[in-house]
mmCIF file of C-alpha atoms in Angstrom:
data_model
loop_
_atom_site.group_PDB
_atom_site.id
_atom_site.type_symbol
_atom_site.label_atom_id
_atom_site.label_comp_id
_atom_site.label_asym_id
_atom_site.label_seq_id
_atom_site.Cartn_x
_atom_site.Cartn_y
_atom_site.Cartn_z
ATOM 1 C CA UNK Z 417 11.777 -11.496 -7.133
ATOM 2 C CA UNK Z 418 15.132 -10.088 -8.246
ATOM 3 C CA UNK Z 419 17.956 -9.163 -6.305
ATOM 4 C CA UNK Z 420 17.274 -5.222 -6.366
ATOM 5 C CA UNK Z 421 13.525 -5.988 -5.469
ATOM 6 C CA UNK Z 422 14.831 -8.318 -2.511
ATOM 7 C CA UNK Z 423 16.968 -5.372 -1.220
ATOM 8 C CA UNK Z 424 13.813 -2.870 -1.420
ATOM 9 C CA UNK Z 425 11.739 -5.641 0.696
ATOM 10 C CA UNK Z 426 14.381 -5.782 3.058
ATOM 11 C CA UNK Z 427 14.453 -2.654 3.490
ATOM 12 C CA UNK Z 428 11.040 -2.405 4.044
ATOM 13 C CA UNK Z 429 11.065 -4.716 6.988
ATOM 14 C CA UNK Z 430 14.177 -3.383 8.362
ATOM 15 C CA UNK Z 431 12.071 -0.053 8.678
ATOM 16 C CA UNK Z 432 8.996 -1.521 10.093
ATOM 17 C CA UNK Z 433 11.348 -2.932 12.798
ATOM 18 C CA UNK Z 434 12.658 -0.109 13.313
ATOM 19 C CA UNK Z 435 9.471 2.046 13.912
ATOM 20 C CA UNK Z 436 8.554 -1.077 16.245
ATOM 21 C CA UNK Z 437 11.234 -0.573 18.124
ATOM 22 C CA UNK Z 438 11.541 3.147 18.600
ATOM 23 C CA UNK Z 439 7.893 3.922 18.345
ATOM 24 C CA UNK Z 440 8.589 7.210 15.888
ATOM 25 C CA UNK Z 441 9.478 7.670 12.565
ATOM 26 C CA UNK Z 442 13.368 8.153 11.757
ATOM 27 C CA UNK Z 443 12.808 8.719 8.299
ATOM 28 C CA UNK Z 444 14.530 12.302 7.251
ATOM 29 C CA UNK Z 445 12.071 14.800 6.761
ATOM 30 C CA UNK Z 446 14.972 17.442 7.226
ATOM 31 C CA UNK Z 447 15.416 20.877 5.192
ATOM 32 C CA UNK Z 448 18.419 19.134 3.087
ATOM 33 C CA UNK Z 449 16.300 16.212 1.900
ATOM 34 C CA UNK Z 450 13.592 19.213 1.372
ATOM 35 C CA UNK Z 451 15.738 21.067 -1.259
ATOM 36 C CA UNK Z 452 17.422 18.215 -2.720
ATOM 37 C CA UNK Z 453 14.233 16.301 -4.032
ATOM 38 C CA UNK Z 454 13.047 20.047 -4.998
ATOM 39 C CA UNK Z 455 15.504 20.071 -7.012
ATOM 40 C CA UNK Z 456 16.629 15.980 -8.258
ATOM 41 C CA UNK Z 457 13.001 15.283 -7.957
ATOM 42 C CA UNK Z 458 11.732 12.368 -6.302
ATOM 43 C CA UNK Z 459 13.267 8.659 -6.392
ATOM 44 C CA UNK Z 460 11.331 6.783 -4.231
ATOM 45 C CA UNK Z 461 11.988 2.593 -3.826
ATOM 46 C CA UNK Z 462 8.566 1.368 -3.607
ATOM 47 C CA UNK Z 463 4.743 2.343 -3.967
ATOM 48 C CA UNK Z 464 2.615 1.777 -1.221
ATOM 49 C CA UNK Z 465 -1.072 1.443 -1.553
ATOM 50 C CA UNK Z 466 -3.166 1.770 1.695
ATOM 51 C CA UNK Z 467 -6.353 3.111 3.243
ATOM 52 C CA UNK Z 468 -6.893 6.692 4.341
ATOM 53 C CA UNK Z 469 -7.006 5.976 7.943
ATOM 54 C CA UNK Z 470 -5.496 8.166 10.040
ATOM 55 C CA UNK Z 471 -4.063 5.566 12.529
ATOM 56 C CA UNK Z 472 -2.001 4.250 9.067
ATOM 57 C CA UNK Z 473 1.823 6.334 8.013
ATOM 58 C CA UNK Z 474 3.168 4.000 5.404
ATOM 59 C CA UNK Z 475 6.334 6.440 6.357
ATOM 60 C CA UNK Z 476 6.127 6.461 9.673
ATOM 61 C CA UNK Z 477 5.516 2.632 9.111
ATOM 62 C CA UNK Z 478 8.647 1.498 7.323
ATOM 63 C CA UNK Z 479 11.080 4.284 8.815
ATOM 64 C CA UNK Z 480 11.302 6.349 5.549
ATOM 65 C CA UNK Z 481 11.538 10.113 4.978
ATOM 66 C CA UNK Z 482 10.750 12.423 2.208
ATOM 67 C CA UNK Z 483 10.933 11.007 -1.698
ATOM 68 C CA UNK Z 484 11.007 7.186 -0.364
ATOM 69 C CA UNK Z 485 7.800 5.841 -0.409
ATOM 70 C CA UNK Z 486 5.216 6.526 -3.636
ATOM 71 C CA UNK Z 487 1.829 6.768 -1.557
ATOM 72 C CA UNK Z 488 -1.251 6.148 -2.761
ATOM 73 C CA UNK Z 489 -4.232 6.059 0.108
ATOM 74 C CA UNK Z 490 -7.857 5.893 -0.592
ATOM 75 C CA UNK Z 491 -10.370 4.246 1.949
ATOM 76 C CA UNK Z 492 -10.114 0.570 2.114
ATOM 77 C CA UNK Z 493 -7.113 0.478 0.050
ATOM 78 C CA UNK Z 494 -10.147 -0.107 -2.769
ATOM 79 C CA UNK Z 495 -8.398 -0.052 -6.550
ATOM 80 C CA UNK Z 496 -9.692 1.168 -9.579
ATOM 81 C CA UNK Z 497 -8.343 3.396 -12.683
ATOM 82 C CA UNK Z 498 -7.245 6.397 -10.800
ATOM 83 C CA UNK Z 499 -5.228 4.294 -8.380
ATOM 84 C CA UNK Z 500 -3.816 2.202 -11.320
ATOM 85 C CA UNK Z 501 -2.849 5.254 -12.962
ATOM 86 C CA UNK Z 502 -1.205 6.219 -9.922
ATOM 87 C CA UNK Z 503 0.634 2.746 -9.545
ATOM 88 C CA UNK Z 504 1.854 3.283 -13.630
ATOM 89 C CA UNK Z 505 3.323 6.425 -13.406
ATOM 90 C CA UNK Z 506 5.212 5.795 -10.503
ATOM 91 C CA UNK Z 507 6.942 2.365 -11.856
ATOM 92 C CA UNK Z 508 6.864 4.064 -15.708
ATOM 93 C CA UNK Z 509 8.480 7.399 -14.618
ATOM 94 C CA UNK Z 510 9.648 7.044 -11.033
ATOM 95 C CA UNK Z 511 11.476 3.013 -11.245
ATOM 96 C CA UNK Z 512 9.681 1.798 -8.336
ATOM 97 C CA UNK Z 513 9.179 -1.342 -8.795
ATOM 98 C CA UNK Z 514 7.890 -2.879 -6.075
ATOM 99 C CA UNK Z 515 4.340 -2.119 -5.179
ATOM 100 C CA UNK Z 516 3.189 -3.477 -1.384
ATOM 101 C CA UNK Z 517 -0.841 -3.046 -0.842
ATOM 102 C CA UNK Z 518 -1.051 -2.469 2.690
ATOM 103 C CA UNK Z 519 -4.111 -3.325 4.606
ATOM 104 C CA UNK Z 520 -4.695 -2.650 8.267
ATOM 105 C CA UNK Z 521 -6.387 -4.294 11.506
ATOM 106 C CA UNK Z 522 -9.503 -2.559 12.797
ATOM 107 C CA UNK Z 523 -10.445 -1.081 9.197
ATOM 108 C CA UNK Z 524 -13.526 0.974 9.233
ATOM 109 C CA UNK Z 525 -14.199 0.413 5.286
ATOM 110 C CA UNK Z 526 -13.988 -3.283 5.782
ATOM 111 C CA UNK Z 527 -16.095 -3.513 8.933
ATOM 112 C CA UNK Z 528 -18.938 -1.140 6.941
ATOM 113 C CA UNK Z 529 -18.497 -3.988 4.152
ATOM 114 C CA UNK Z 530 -19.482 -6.474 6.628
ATOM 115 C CA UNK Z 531 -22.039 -5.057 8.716
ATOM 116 C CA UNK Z 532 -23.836 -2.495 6.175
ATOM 117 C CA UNK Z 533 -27.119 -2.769 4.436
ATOM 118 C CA UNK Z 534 -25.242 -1.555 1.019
ATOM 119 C CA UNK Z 535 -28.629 -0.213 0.011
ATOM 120 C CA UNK Z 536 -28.837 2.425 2.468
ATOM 121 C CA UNK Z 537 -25.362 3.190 2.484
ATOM 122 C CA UNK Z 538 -24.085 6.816 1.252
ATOM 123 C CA UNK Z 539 -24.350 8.111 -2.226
ATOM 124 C CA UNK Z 540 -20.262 7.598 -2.459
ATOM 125 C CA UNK Z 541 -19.602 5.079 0.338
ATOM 126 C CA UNK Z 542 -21.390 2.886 -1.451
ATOM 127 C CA UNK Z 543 -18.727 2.236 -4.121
ATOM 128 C CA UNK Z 544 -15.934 1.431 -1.769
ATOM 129 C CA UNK Z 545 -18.030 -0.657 -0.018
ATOM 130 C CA UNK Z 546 -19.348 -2.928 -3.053
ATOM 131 C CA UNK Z 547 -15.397 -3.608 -4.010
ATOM 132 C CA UNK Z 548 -14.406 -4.342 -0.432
ATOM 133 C CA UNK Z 549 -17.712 -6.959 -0.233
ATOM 134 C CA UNK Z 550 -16.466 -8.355 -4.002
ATOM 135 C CA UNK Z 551 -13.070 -9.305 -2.211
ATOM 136 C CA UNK Z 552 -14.293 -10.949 1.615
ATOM 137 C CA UNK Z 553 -17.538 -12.075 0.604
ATOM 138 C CA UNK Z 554 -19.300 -13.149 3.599
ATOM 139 C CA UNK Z 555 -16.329 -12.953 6.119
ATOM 140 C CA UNK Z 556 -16.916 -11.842 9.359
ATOM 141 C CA UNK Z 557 -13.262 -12.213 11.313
ATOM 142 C CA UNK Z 558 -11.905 -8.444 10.576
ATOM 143 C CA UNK Z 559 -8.375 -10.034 10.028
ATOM 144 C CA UNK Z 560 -9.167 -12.700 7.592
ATOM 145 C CA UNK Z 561 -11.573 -10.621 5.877
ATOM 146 C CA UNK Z 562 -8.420 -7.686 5.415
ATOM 147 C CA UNK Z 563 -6.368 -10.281 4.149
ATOM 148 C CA UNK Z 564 -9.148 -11.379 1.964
ATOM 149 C CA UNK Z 565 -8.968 -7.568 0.779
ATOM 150 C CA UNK Z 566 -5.274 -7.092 0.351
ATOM 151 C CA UNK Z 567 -5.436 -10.090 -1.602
ATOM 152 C CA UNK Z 568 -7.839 -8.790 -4.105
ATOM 153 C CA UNK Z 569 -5.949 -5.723 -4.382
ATOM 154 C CA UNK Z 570 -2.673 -7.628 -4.933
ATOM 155 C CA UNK Z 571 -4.241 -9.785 -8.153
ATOM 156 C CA UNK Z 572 -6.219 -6.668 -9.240
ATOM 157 C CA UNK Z 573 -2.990 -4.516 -9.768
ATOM 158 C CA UNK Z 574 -1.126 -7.922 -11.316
ATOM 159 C CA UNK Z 575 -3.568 -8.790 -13.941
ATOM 160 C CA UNK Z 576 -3.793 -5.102 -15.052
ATOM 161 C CA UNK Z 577 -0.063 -4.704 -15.600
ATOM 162 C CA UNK Z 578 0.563 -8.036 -16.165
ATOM 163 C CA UNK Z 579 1.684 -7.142 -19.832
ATOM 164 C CA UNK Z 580 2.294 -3.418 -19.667
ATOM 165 C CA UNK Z 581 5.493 -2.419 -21.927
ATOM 166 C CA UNK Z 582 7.288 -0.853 -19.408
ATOM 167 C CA UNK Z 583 7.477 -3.594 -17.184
ATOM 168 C CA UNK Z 584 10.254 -6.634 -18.068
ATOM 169 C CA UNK Z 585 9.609 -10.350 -16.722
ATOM 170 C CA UNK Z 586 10.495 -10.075 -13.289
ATOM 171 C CA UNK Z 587 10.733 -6.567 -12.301
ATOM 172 C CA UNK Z 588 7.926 -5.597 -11.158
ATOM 173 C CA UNK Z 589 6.724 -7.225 -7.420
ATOM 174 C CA UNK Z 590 3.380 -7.091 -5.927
ATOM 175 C CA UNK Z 591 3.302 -8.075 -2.678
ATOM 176 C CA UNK Z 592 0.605 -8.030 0.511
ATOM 177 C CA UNK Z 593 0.976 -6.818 3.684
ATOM 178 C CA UNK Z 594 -1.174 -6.079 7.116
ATOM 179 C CA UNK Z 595 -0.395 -3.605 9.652
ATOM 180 C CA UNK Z 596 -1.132 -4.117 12.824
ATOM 181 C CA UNK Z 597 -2.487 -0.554 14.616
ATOM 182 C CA UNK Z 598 -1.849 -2.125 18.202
ATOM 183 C CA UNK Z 599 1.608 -3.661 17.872
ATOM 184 C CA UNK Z 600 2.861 -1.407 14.714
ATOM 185 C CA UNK Z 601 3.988 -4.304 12.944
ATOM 186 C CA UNK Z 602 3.654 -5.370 9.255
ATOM 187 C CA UNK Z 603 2.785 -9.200 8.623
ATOM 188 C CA UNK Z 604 3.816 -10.100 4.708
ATOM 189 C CA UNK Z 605 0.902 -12.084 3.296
#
């Protein structure tokens, strides 16, 4: 990891320990802010890939406010093309370059994955719920089975930018993480 990357990181876990700590987000979210990424656009310092849970606010999360975080949130924190081309165009066009795939405790997606006949499983569900199944396999403990998942998603988005032009030897970080809905805390995996 280079140094700039290092300083985004540790700026992520300053943030988590803050929210920890004062149990709201202190991002700003003020008027200011507002009109200045209206009109400088946005410049955020990492991408953040997590499931659509409700419980889970990557910027509540890490203490950031509006243009900060590049969020992408889909059910299960499942990747495929859409979410890639999410991922690219925010290190190709924003410079964040340091992804974190965030999974969470107490995931619905991954305790459907692991207690779902997959054949009688929604018309849509049903897709989510294959990839989450490729990643734990037969795990049953919800935390190692997350990890399990994060991982996945971690070498997924490596090995499809592993040689993308835009993206120099050591620039671009993927990293892991679990969120913990009870104690608000992020674990680095």
């Amino acid at each position: 990891m280079n140094k700039e990357n290092e300083k985004v990181l540790e700026r992520l876990k300053e943030g988590n320990e803050l929210y920890v700590r004062e149990g709201r987000n202190v991002g700003d979210v003020s008027l200011p802010i507002r009109i200045k990424t209206a009109r400088d656009g946005q410049h955020p310092y990492a991408i953040v890939i997590t499931c659509s849970d409700s419980r889970v606010i990557p910027d509540a999360i890490f203490s950031a406010g509006i243009g900060e975080l590049f969020v992408i949130r889909v059910a299960g924190n499942v990747i495929d093309k859409h979410q890639l081309g999410s991922i690219e165009y925010a290190f190709s066009h924003l410079d964040a370059n340091v992804i974190v795939m965030l999974g969470h405790t107490k995931c619905g997606a991954i305790s459907a994955a692991q207690n779902t006949d997959h054949e009688a499983t929604d018309k849509f569900i049903k897709y989510i719920i294959e990839d989450i199944t490729e990643a734990i396999g037969t795990e049953k403990d919800d935390y190692k089975a997350t990890v399990l998942n994060v991982r996945h998603g971690v070498d997924m988005i490596k090995n499809a930018f592993h040689d993308h032009p835009d993206i120099e030897d050591g620039d671009l970080d993927v990293l892991g993480a679990v969120y913990d809905i009870e104690t608000g805390t992020v674990e680095w995996i």
